[in-house]
């Protein structure tokens, strides 16, 4: 009986994770490898980032993702946020972030544009930062 209760509790807790936060999709690899606590933290960071909170955007960039496909999914989360709040506002936030903290943004945004489905048509977008986000590209290459 105790094992059954423990199993049901585990299933319940795992099923409480969110794959989508206020319309922002957390990609499969990133989602699957998150604990419930990490998923809740990601949820909170996404809400804060949508409110244009600089510290949340930095924390998303630094969020543990397991590398490889998890990094692509994290980049996809970032690109969705950029589209939602707008390139201009995201660029203003980036300008406030010390150059030392800007590391990795370029790579994450690049893979989010290339492999993400930012137009939600079921296909990878294969877009480039130079053409999609020229202001961000300029700031990140200063």
Tab-separated table of N, CA and C in Angstrom:
chain	number	residue	atom	x	y	z
A	1	UNK	N	0.821	-1.194	0.000
A	1	UNK	CA	0.000	0.000	0.000
A	1	UNK	C	0.871	1.267	0.000
A	2	UNK	N	1.926	1.239	0.781
A	2	UNK	CA	2.820	2.385	0.868
A	2	UNK	C	3.496	2.667	-0.480
A	3	UNK	N	3.875	1.591	-1.186
A	3	UNK	CA	4.508	1.744	-2.500
A	3	UNK	C	3.525	2.331	-3.507
A	4	UNK	N	2.293	1.945	-3.434
A	4	UNK	CA	1.276	2.464	-4.351
A	4	UNK	C	1.065	3.958	-4.114
A	5	UNK	N	0.990	4.352	-2.858
A	5	UNK	CA	0.811	5.772	-2.529
A	5	UNK	C	2.014	6.576	-3.016
A	6	UNK	N	3.215	6.050	-2.792
A	6	UNK	CA	4.424	6.721	-3.252
A	6	UNK	C	4.446	6.834	-4.777
A	7	UNK	N	4.053	5.785	-5.465
A	7	UNK	CA	4.000	5.804	-6.929
A	7	UNK	C	2.987	6.831	-7.423
A	8	UNK	N	1.810	6.848	-6.825
A	8	UNK	CA	0.784	7.819	-7.226
A	8	UNK	C	1.225	9.249	-6.942
A	9	UNK	N	1.872	9.462	-5.823
A	9	UNK	CA	2.370	10.792	-5.487
A	9	UNK	C	3.435	11.242	-6.496
A	10	UNK	N	4.330	10.333	-6.867
A	10	UNK	CA	5.367	10.643	-7.857
A	10	UNK	C	4.739	10.978	-9.204
A	11	UNK	N	3.791	10.201	-9.644
A	11	UNK	CA	3.103	10.462	-10.916
A	11	UNK	C	2.399	11.807	-10.864
A	12	UNK	N	1.750	12.086	-9.755
A	12	UNK	CA	1.049	13.363	-9.609
A	12	UNK	C	2.022	14.538	-9.694
A	13	UNK	N	3.138	14.443	-8.986
A	13	UNK	CA	4.105	15.535	-8.981
A	13	UNK	C	4.736	15.748	-10.354
A	14	UNK	N	5.043	14.672	-11.063
A	14	UNK	CA	5.641	14.791	-12.393
A	14	UNK	C	4.637	15.401	-13.364
A	15	UNK	N	3.375	15.043	-13.216
A	15	UNK	CA	2.367	15.553	-14.139
A	15	UNK	C	2.017	17.014	-13.874
A	16	UNK	N	2.507	17.587	-12.794
A	16	UNK	CA	2.225	18.984	-12.469
A	16	UNK	C	3.149	19.951	-13.193
A	17	UNK	N	4.151	19.431	-13.868
A	17	UNK	CA	5.059	20.315	-14.588
A	17	UNK	C	4.320	20.954	-15.757
A	18	UNK	N	4.749	22.157	-16.110
A	18	UNK	CA	4.104	22.886	-17.203
A	18	UNK	C	5.008	22.918	-18.426
A	19	UNK	N	4.441	22.538	-19.575
A	19	UNK	CA	5.161	22.582	-20.848
A	19	UNK	C	5.042	23.940	-21.515
A	20	UNK	N	4.077	24.740	-21.075
A	20	UNK	CA	3.811	26.039	-21.662
A	20	UNK	C	3.494	27.014	-20.544
A	21	UNK	N	4.112	28.196	-20.597
A	21	UNK	CA	3.914	29.214	-19.577
A	21	UNK	C	3.482	30.501	-20.278
A	22	UNK	N	2.259	30.907	-20.071
A	22	UNK	CA	1.734	32.131	-20.681
A	22	UNK	C	2.026	32.178	-22.181
A	23	UNK	N	1.847	31.036	-22.842
A	23	UNK	CA	2.056	30.947	-24.281
A	23	UNK	C	3.476	30.623	-24.698
A	24	UNK	N	4.426	30.662	-23.767
A	24	UNK	CA	5.828	30.348	-24.070
A	24	UNK	C	6.028	28.847	-23.896
A	25	UNK	N	6.417	28.193	-24.978
A	25	UNK	CA	6.602	26.741	-24.970
A	25	UNK	C	7.990	26.398	-24.446
A	26	UNK	N	8.043	25.465	-23.501
A	26	UNK	CA	9.310	24.926	-23.019
A	26	UNK	C	9.537	23.658	-23.839
A	27	UNK	N	10.566	23.653	-24.671
A	27	UNK	CA	10.829	22.520	-25.565
A	27	UNK	C	10.943	21.197	-24.828
A	28	UNK	N	10.687	20.115	-25.564
A	28	UNK	CA	10.619	18.770	-24.994
A	28	UNK	C	11.842	18.363	-24.177
A	29	UNK	N	13.032	18.534	-24.729
A	29	UNK	CA	14.229	18.068	-24.022
A	29	UNK	C	14.428	18.835	-22.726
A	30	UNK	N	14.275	20.134	-22.779
A	30	UNK	CA	14.415	20.946	-21.574
A	30	UNK	C	13.340	20.574	-20.559
A	31	UNK	N	12.120	20.427	-21.013
A	31	UNK	CA	10.994	20.098	-20.132
A	31	UNK	C	11.183	18.743	-19.457
A	32	UNK	N	11.512	17.743	-20.234
A	32	UNK	CA	11.623	16.375	-19.709
A	32	UNK	C	12.714	16.267	-18.650
A	33	UNK	N	13.793	17.005	-18.823
A	33	UNK	CA	14.910	16.895	-17.887
A	33	UNK	C	14.804	17.833	-16.685
A	34	UNK	N	13.702	18.567	-16.587
A	34	UNK	CA	13.501	19.445	-15.426
A	34	UNK	C	12.795	18.697	-14.306
A	35	UNK	N	13.252	18.957	-13.101
A	35	UNK	CA	12.505	18.480	-11.946
A	35	UNK	C	11.298	19.403	-11.778
A	36	UNK	N	10.398	19.050	-10.914
A	36	UNK	CA	9.236	19.900	-10.649
A	36	UNK	C	9.698	21.264	-10.128
A	37	UNK	N	10.699	21.272	-9.263
A	37	UNK	CA	11.211	22.527	-8.702
A	37	UNK	C	11.833	23.386	-9.806
A	38	UNK	N	12.638	22.764	-10.681
A	38	UNK	CA	13.241	23.517	-11.789
A	38	UNK	C	12.174	24.055	-12.732
A	39	UNK	N	11.145	23.255	-12.969
A	39	UNK	CA	10.066	23.694	-13.843
A	39	UNK	C	9.330	24.891	-13.256
A	40	UNK	N	9.095	24.869	-11.957
A	40	UNK	CA	8.434	26.005	-11.294
A	40	UNK	C	9.317	27.251	-11.356
A	41	UNK	N	10.628	27.046	-11.198
A	41	UNK	CA	11.547	28.181	-11.291
A	41	UNK	C	11.519	28.753	-12.704
A	42	UNK	N	11.549	27.891	-13.722
A	42	UNK	CA	11.481	28.348	-15.108
A	42	UNK	C	10.168	29.092	-15.356
A	43	UNK	N	9.091	28.574	-14.835
A	43	UNK	CA	7.793	29.238	-14.974
A	43	UNK	C	7.847	30.662	-14.409
A	44	UNK	N	8.385	30.803	-13.220
A	44	UNK	CA	8.497	32.105	-12.577
A	44	UNK	C	9.408	33.042	-13.372
A	45	UNK	N	10.528	32.522	-13.861
A	45	UNK	CA	11.452	33.339	-14.644
A	45	UNK	C	10.810	33.827	-15.944
A	46	UNK	N	10.023	32.979	-16.576
A	46	UNK	CA	9.347	33.383	-17.811
A	46	UNK	C	8.361	34.511	-17.521
A	47	UNK	N	7.571	34.361	-16.463
A	47	UNK	CA	6.631	35.436	-16.104
A	47	UNK	C	7.370	36.747	-15.854
A	48	UNK	N	8.481	36.688	-15.130
A	48	UNK	CA	9.265	37.894	-14.831
A	48	UNK	C	9.883	38.473	-16.095
A	49	UNK	N	10.395	37.622	-16.975
A	49	UNK	CA	11.008	38.094	-18.220
A	49	UNK	C	9.979	38.782	-19.107
A	50	UNK	N	8.765	38.275	-19.117
A	50	UNK	CA	7.702	38.910	-19.902
A	50	UNK	C	7.340	40.284	-19.336
A	51	UNK	N	7.699	40.502	-18.067
A	51	UNK	CA	7.511	41.822	-17.450
A	51	UNK	C	8.779	42.667	-17.609
A	52	UNK	N	9.709	42.163	-18.416
A	52	UNK	CA	10.950	42.865	-18.772
A	52	UNK	C	11.919	43.033	-17.602
A	53	UNK	N	11.946	42.045	-16.718
A	53	UNK	CA	12.863	42.085	-15.583
A	53	UNK	C	14.230	41.539	-16.004
A	54	UNK	N	15.210	42.411	-15.964
A	54	UNK	CA	16.566	42.098	-16.415
A	54	UNK	C	17.136	40.871	-15.704
A	55	UNK	N	16.988	40.790	-14.407
A	55	UNK	CA	17.576	39.678	-13.649
A	55	UNK	C	16.985	38.339	-14.080
A	56	UNK	N	15.717	38.317	-14.414
A	56	UNK	CA	15.076	37.077	-14.865
A	56	UNK	C	15.633	36.643	-16.216
A	57	UNK	N	15.875	37.613	-17.085
A	57	UNK	CA	16.422	37.293	-18.406
A	57	UNK	C	17.831	36.724	-18.271
A	58	UNK	N	18.619	37.279	-17.378
A	58	UNK	CA	19.960	36.740	-17.125
A	58	UNK	C	19.854	35.328	-16.555
A	59	UNK	N	18.931	35.124	-15.620
A	59	UNK	CA	18.769	33.793	-15.016
A	59	UNK	C	18.309	32.765	-16.042
A	60	UNK	N	17.466	33.165	-16.976
A	60	UNK	CA	17.045	32.222	-18.017
A	60	UNK	C	18.254	31.816	-18.846
A	61	UNK	N	19.082	32.791	-19.200
A	61	UNK	CA	20.293	32.483	-19.980
A	61	UNK	C	21.164	31.469	-19.242
A	62	UNK	N	21.233	31.587	-17.931
A	62	UNK	CA	22.087	30.718	-17.121
A	62	UNK	C	21.376	29.470	-16.606
A	63	UNK	N	20.130	29.269	-16.985
A	63	UNK	CA	19.334	28.158	-16.458
A	63	UNK	C	19.950	26.816	-16.868
A	64	UNK	N	20.069	25.866	-15.930
A	64	UNK	CA	20.628	24.552	-16.273
A	64	UNK	C	19.754	23.860	-17.326
A	65	UNK	N	20.398	23.429	-18.406
A	65	UNK	CA	19.615	22.842	-19.500
A	65	UNK	C	20.154	21.500	-19.967
A	66	UNK	N	21.266	21.049	-19.426
A	66	UNK	CA	21.810	19.752	-19.794
A	66	UNK	C	22.628	19.759	-21.078
A	67	UNK	N	22.712	20.898	-21.735
A	67	UNK	CA	23.482	20.989	-22.975
A	67	UNK	C	22.739	20.410	-24.164
A	68	UNK	N	23.386	20.409	-25.305
A	68	UNK	CA	22.859	19.879	-26.572
A	68	UNK	C	21.443	20.382	-26.854
A	69	UNK	N	20.503	19.469	-27.033
A	69	UNK	CA	19.126	19.849	-27.390
A	69	UNK	C	18.468	20.696	-26.310
A	70	UNK	N	18.863	20.522	-25.060
A	70	UNK	CA	18.330	21.354	-23.989
A	70	UNK	C	18.713	22.819	-24.179
A	71	UNK	N	19.914	23.060	-24.706
A	71	UNK	CA	20.342	24.430	-25.006
A	71	UNK	C	19.505	25.018	-26.135
A	72	UNK	N	19.192	24.210	-27.123
A	72	UNK	CA	18.349	24.675	-28.229
A	72	UNK	C	16.977	25.078	-27.688
A	73	UNK	N	16.443	24.248	-26.792
A	73	UNK	CA	15.134	24.554	-26.203
A	73	UNK	C	15.186	25.825	-25.362
A	74	UNK	N	16.275	26.028	-24.651
A	74	UNK	CA	16.430	27.244	-23.854
A	74	UNK	C	16.509	28.470	-24.774
A	75	UNK	N	17.215	28.315	-25.880
A	75	UNK	CA	17.259	29.393	-26.872
A	75	UNK	C	15.879	29.684	-27.443
A	76	UNK	N	15.099	28.647	-27.637
A	76	UNK	CA	13.727	28.801	-28.131
A	76	UNK	C	12.873	29.566	-27.121
A	77	UNK	N	13.047	29.283	-25.840
A	77	UNK	CA	12.339	30.040	-24.802
A	77	UNK	C	12.711	31.519	-24.911
A	78	UNK	N	14.002	31.807	-25.057
A	78	UNK	CA	14.453	33.199	-25.173
A	78	UNK	C	13.872	33.890	-26.405
A	79	UNK	N	13.889	33.208	-27.555
A	79	UNK	CA	13.374	33.861	-28.764
A	79	UNK	C	11.876	34.135	-28.659
A	80	UNK	N	11.144	33.242	-28.024
A	80	UNK	CA	9.711	33.485	-27.831
A	80	UNK	C	9.486	34.716	-26.955
A	81	UNK	N	10.320	34.849	-25.928
A	81	UNK	CA	10.230	36.022	-25.052
A	81	UNK	C	10.553	37.290	-25.840
A	82	UNK	N	11.589	37.237	-26.671
A	82	UNK	CA	11.956	38.405	-27.475
A	82	UNK	C	10.803	38.813	-28.387
A	83	UNK	N	10.203	37.850	-29.051
A	83	UNK	CA	9.063	38.169	-29.920
A	83	UNK	C	7.919	38.790	-29.130
A	84	UNK	N	7.680	38.279	-27.936
A	84	UNK	CA	6.563	38.786	-27.120
A	84	UNK	C	6.796	40.196	-26.614
A	85	UNK	N	8.008	40.471	-26.090
A	85	UNK	CA	8.234	41.806	-25.523
A	85	UNK	C	8.757	42.787	-26.567
A	86	UNK	N	9.222	42.263	-27.692
A	86	UNK	CA	9.717	43.104	-28.774
A	86	UNK	C	11.227	43.238	-28.756
A	87	UNK	N	11.798	43.269	-29.953
A	87	UNK	CA	13.256	43.372	-30.074
A	87	UNK	C	13.781	44.660	-29.444
A	88	UNK	N	13.065	45.761	-29.636
A	88	UNK	CA	13.524	47.049	-29.111
A	88	UNK	C	13.651	47.006	-27.588
A	89	UNK	N	12.624	46.506	-26.900
A	89	UNK	CA	12.676	46.436	-25.438
A	89	UNK	C	13.722	45.434	-24.958
A	90	UNK	N	13.848	44.308	-25.660
A	90	UNK	CA	14.870	43.330	-25.277
A	90	UNK	C	16.260	43.933	-25.482
A	91	UNK	N	16.433	44.689	-26.559
A	91	UNK	CA	17.715	45.352	-26.823
A	91	UNK	C	18.049	46.343	-25.706
A	92	UNK	N	17.050	47.080	-25.251
A	92	UNK	CA	17.275	48.024	-24.146
A	92	UNK	C	17.707	47.292	-22.880
A	93	UNK	N	17.111	46.141	-22.647
A	93	UNK	CA	17.494	45.333	-21.478
A	93	UNK	C	18.935	44.846	-21.640
A	94	UNK	N	19.272	44.360	-22.835
A	94	UNK	CA	20.637	43.878	-23.075
A	94	UNK	C	21.672	44.981	-22.860
A	95	UNK	N	21.334	46.190	-23.252
A	95	UNK	CA	22.267	47.310	-23.070
A	95	UNK	C	22.561	47.556	-21.588
A	96	UNK	N	21.597	47.249	-20.730
A	96	UNK	CA	21.769	47.442	-19.283
A	96	UNK	C	22.573	46.315	-18.638
A	97	UNK	N	22.700	45.204	-19.333
A	97	UNK	CA	23.420	44.047	-18.797
A	97	UNK	C	24.908	44.224	-19.081
A	98	UNK	N	25.748	44.046	-18.078
A	98	UNK	CA	27.188	44.164	-18.318
A	98	UNK	C	27.639	43.223	-19.444
A	99	UNK	N	28.618	43.669	-20.204
A	99	UNK	CA	29.106	42.856	-21.330
A	99	UNK	C	29.503	41.456	-20.896
A	100	UNK	N	30.048	41.334	-19.696
A	100	UNK	CA	30.456	40.016	-19.197
A	100	UNK	C	29.259	39.077	-19.018
A	101	UNK	N	28.078	39.630	-18.764
A	101	UNK	CA	26.859	38.827	-18.605
A	101	UNK	C	26.177	38.528	-19.944
A	102	UNK	N	26.614	39.192	-21.003
A	102	UNK	CA	25.986	38.989	-22.319
A	102	UNK	C	26.465	37.717	-23.002
A	103	UNK	N	27.552	37.129	-22.469
A	103	UNK	CA	28.059	35.887	-23.056
A	103	UNK	C	26.935	34.863	-23.113
A	104	UNK	N	26.919	34.105	-24.146
A	104	UNK	CA	25.982	33.010	-24.379
A	104	UNK	C	24.632	33.456	-24.936
A	105	UNK	N	24.243	34.730	-24.782
A	105	UNK	CA	22.969	35.156	-25.357
A	105	UNK	C	22.955	34.934	-26.867
A	106	UNK	N	24.046	35.329	-27.530
A	106	UNK	CA	24.084	35.232	-28.984
A	106	UNK	C	23.864	33.793	-29.456
A	107	UNK	N	24.576	32.856	-28.835
A	107	UNK	CA	24.440	31.452	-29.227
A	107	UNK	C	23.048	30.903	-28.958
A	108	UNK	N	22.498	31.227	-27.791
A	108	UNK	CA	21.155	30.731	-27.461
A	108	UNK	C	20.094	31.313	-28.390
A	109	UNK	N	20.188	32.609	-28.661
A	109	UNK	CA	19.208	33.237	-29.555
A	109	UNK	C	19.351	32.664	-30.967
A	110	UNK	N	20.587	32.458	-31.412
A	110	UNK	CA	20.823	31.910	-32.753
A	110	UNK	C	20.186	30.529	-32.913
A	111	UNK	N	20.379	29.643	-31.928
A	111	UNK	CA	19.791	28.301	-32.057
A	111	UNK	C	18.276	28.342	-31.855
A	112	UNK	N	17.809	29.281	-31.034
A	112	UNK	CA	16.361	29.428	-30.864
A	112	UNK	C	15.680	29.846	-32.151
A	113	UNK	N	16.348	30.697	-32.917
A	113	UNK	CA	15.806	31.132	-34.209
A	113	UNK	C	15.913	30.031	-35.260
A	114	UNK	N	17.026	29.328	-35.250
A	114	UNK	CA	17.247	28.313	-36.274
A	114	UNK	C	16.384	27.073	-36.054
A	115	UNK	N	16.355	26.578	-34.831
A	115	UNK	CA	15.680	25.308	-34.566
A	115	UNK	C	14.306	25.456	-33.923
A	116	UNK	N	13.975	26.637	-33.446
A	116	UNK	CA	12.682	26.850	-32.801
A	116	UNK	C	11.561	27.002	-33.821
A	117	UNK	N	10.355	26.924	-33.321
A	117	UNK	CA	9.161	27.105	-34.154
A	117	UNK	C	8.450	28.366	-33.673
A	118	UNK	N	9.092	29.502	-33.878
A	118	UNK	CA	8.584	30.763	-33.354
A	118	UNK	C	7.317	31.255	-34.036
A	119	UNK	N	7.012	30.728	-35.210
A	119	UNK	CA	5.762	31.097	-35.868
A	119	UNK	C	4.685	30.023	-35.665
A	120	UNK	N	5.017	28.999	-34.872
A	120	UNK	CA	4.084	27.947	-34.456
A	120	UNK	C	3.380	27.264	-35.629
A	121	UNK	N	4.160	26.991	-36.697
A	121	UNK	CA	3.578	26.304	-37.851
A	121	UNK	C	3.962	24.827	-37.909
A	122	UNK	N	4.624	24.346	-36.864
A	122	UNK	CA	4.995	22.933	-36.798
A	122	UNK	C	6.335	22.613	-37.448
A	123	UNK	N	7.068	23.636	-37.928
A	123	UNK	CA	8.357	23.421	-38.576
A	123	UNK	C	9.414	24.336	-37.951
A	124	UNK	N	10.663	23.849	-37.968
A	124	UNK	CA	11.768	24.694	-37.510
A	124	UNK	C	11.836	25.919	-38.406
A	125	UNK	N	12.157	27.067	-37.814
A	125	UNK	CA	12.132	28.322	-38.566
A	125	UNK	C	13.358	28.544	-39.446
A	126	UNK	N	14.521	28.106	-38.998
A	126	UNK	CA	15.764	28.291	-39.739
A	126	UNK	C	16.018	29.769	-40.073
A	127	UNK	N	15.822	30.625	-39.072
A	127	UNK	CA	16.062	32.063	-39.248
A	127	UNK	C	17.425	32.428	-38.684
A	128	UNK	N	17.924	33.586	-39.053
A	128	UNK	CA	19.230	34.064	-38.604
A	128	UNK	C	19.071	35.356	-37.819
A	129	UNK	N	19.900	35.525	-36.807
A	129	UNK	CA	19.808	36.704	-35.951
A	129	UNK	C	20.093	37.984	-36.732
A	130	UNK	N	21.017	37.930	-37.667
A	130	UNK	CA	21.386	39.125	-38.428
A	130	UNK	C	20.183	39.755	-39.122
A	131	UNK	N	19.280	38.930	-39.628
A	131	UNK	CA	18.119	39.456	-40.345
A	131	UNK	C	16.882	39.570	-39.459
A	132	UNK	N	16.743	38.666	-38.497
A	132	UNK	CA	15.548	38.662	-37.647
A	132	UNK	C	15.628	39.680	-36.510
A	133	UNK	N	16.804	39.782	-35.892
A	133	UNK	CA	17.015	40.705	-34.769
A	133	UNK	C	18.296	41.512	-34.987
A	134	UNK	N	18.318	42.418	-35.966
A	134	UNK	CA	19.550	43.164	-36.255
A	134	UNK	C	20.041	44.017	-35.087
A	135	UNK	N	19.124	44.593	-34.280
A	135	UNK	CA	19.550	45.403	-33.128
A	135	UNK	C	20.263	44.539	-32.097
A	136	UNK	N	19.702	43.374	-31.828
A	136	UNK	CA	20.329	42.468	-30.858
A	136	UNK	C	21.676	42.005	-31.368
A	137	UNK	N	21.737	41.683	-32.649
A	137	UNK	CA	22.984	41.249	-33.252
A	137	UNK	C	24.057	42.313	-33.082
A	138	UNK	N	23.703	43.559	-33.310
A	138	UNK	CA	24.648	44.659	-33.167
A	138	UNK	C	25.138	44.778	-31.724
A	139	UNK	N	24.220	44.737	-30.785
A	139	UNK	CA	24.586	44.873	-29.365
A	139	UNK	C	25.463	43.724	-28.912
A	140	UNK	N	25.120	42.516	-29.325
A	140	UNK	CA	25.873	41.337	-28.870
A	140	UNK	C	27.250	41.239	-29.531
A	141	UNK	N	27.450	41.956	-30.623
A	141	UNK	CA	28.748	41.928	-31.291
A	141	UNK	C	29.573	43.174	-31.026
A	142	UNK	N	29.191	43.990	-30.041
A	142	UNK	CA	29.969	45.191	-29.690
A	142	UNK	C	31.298	44.809	-29.087
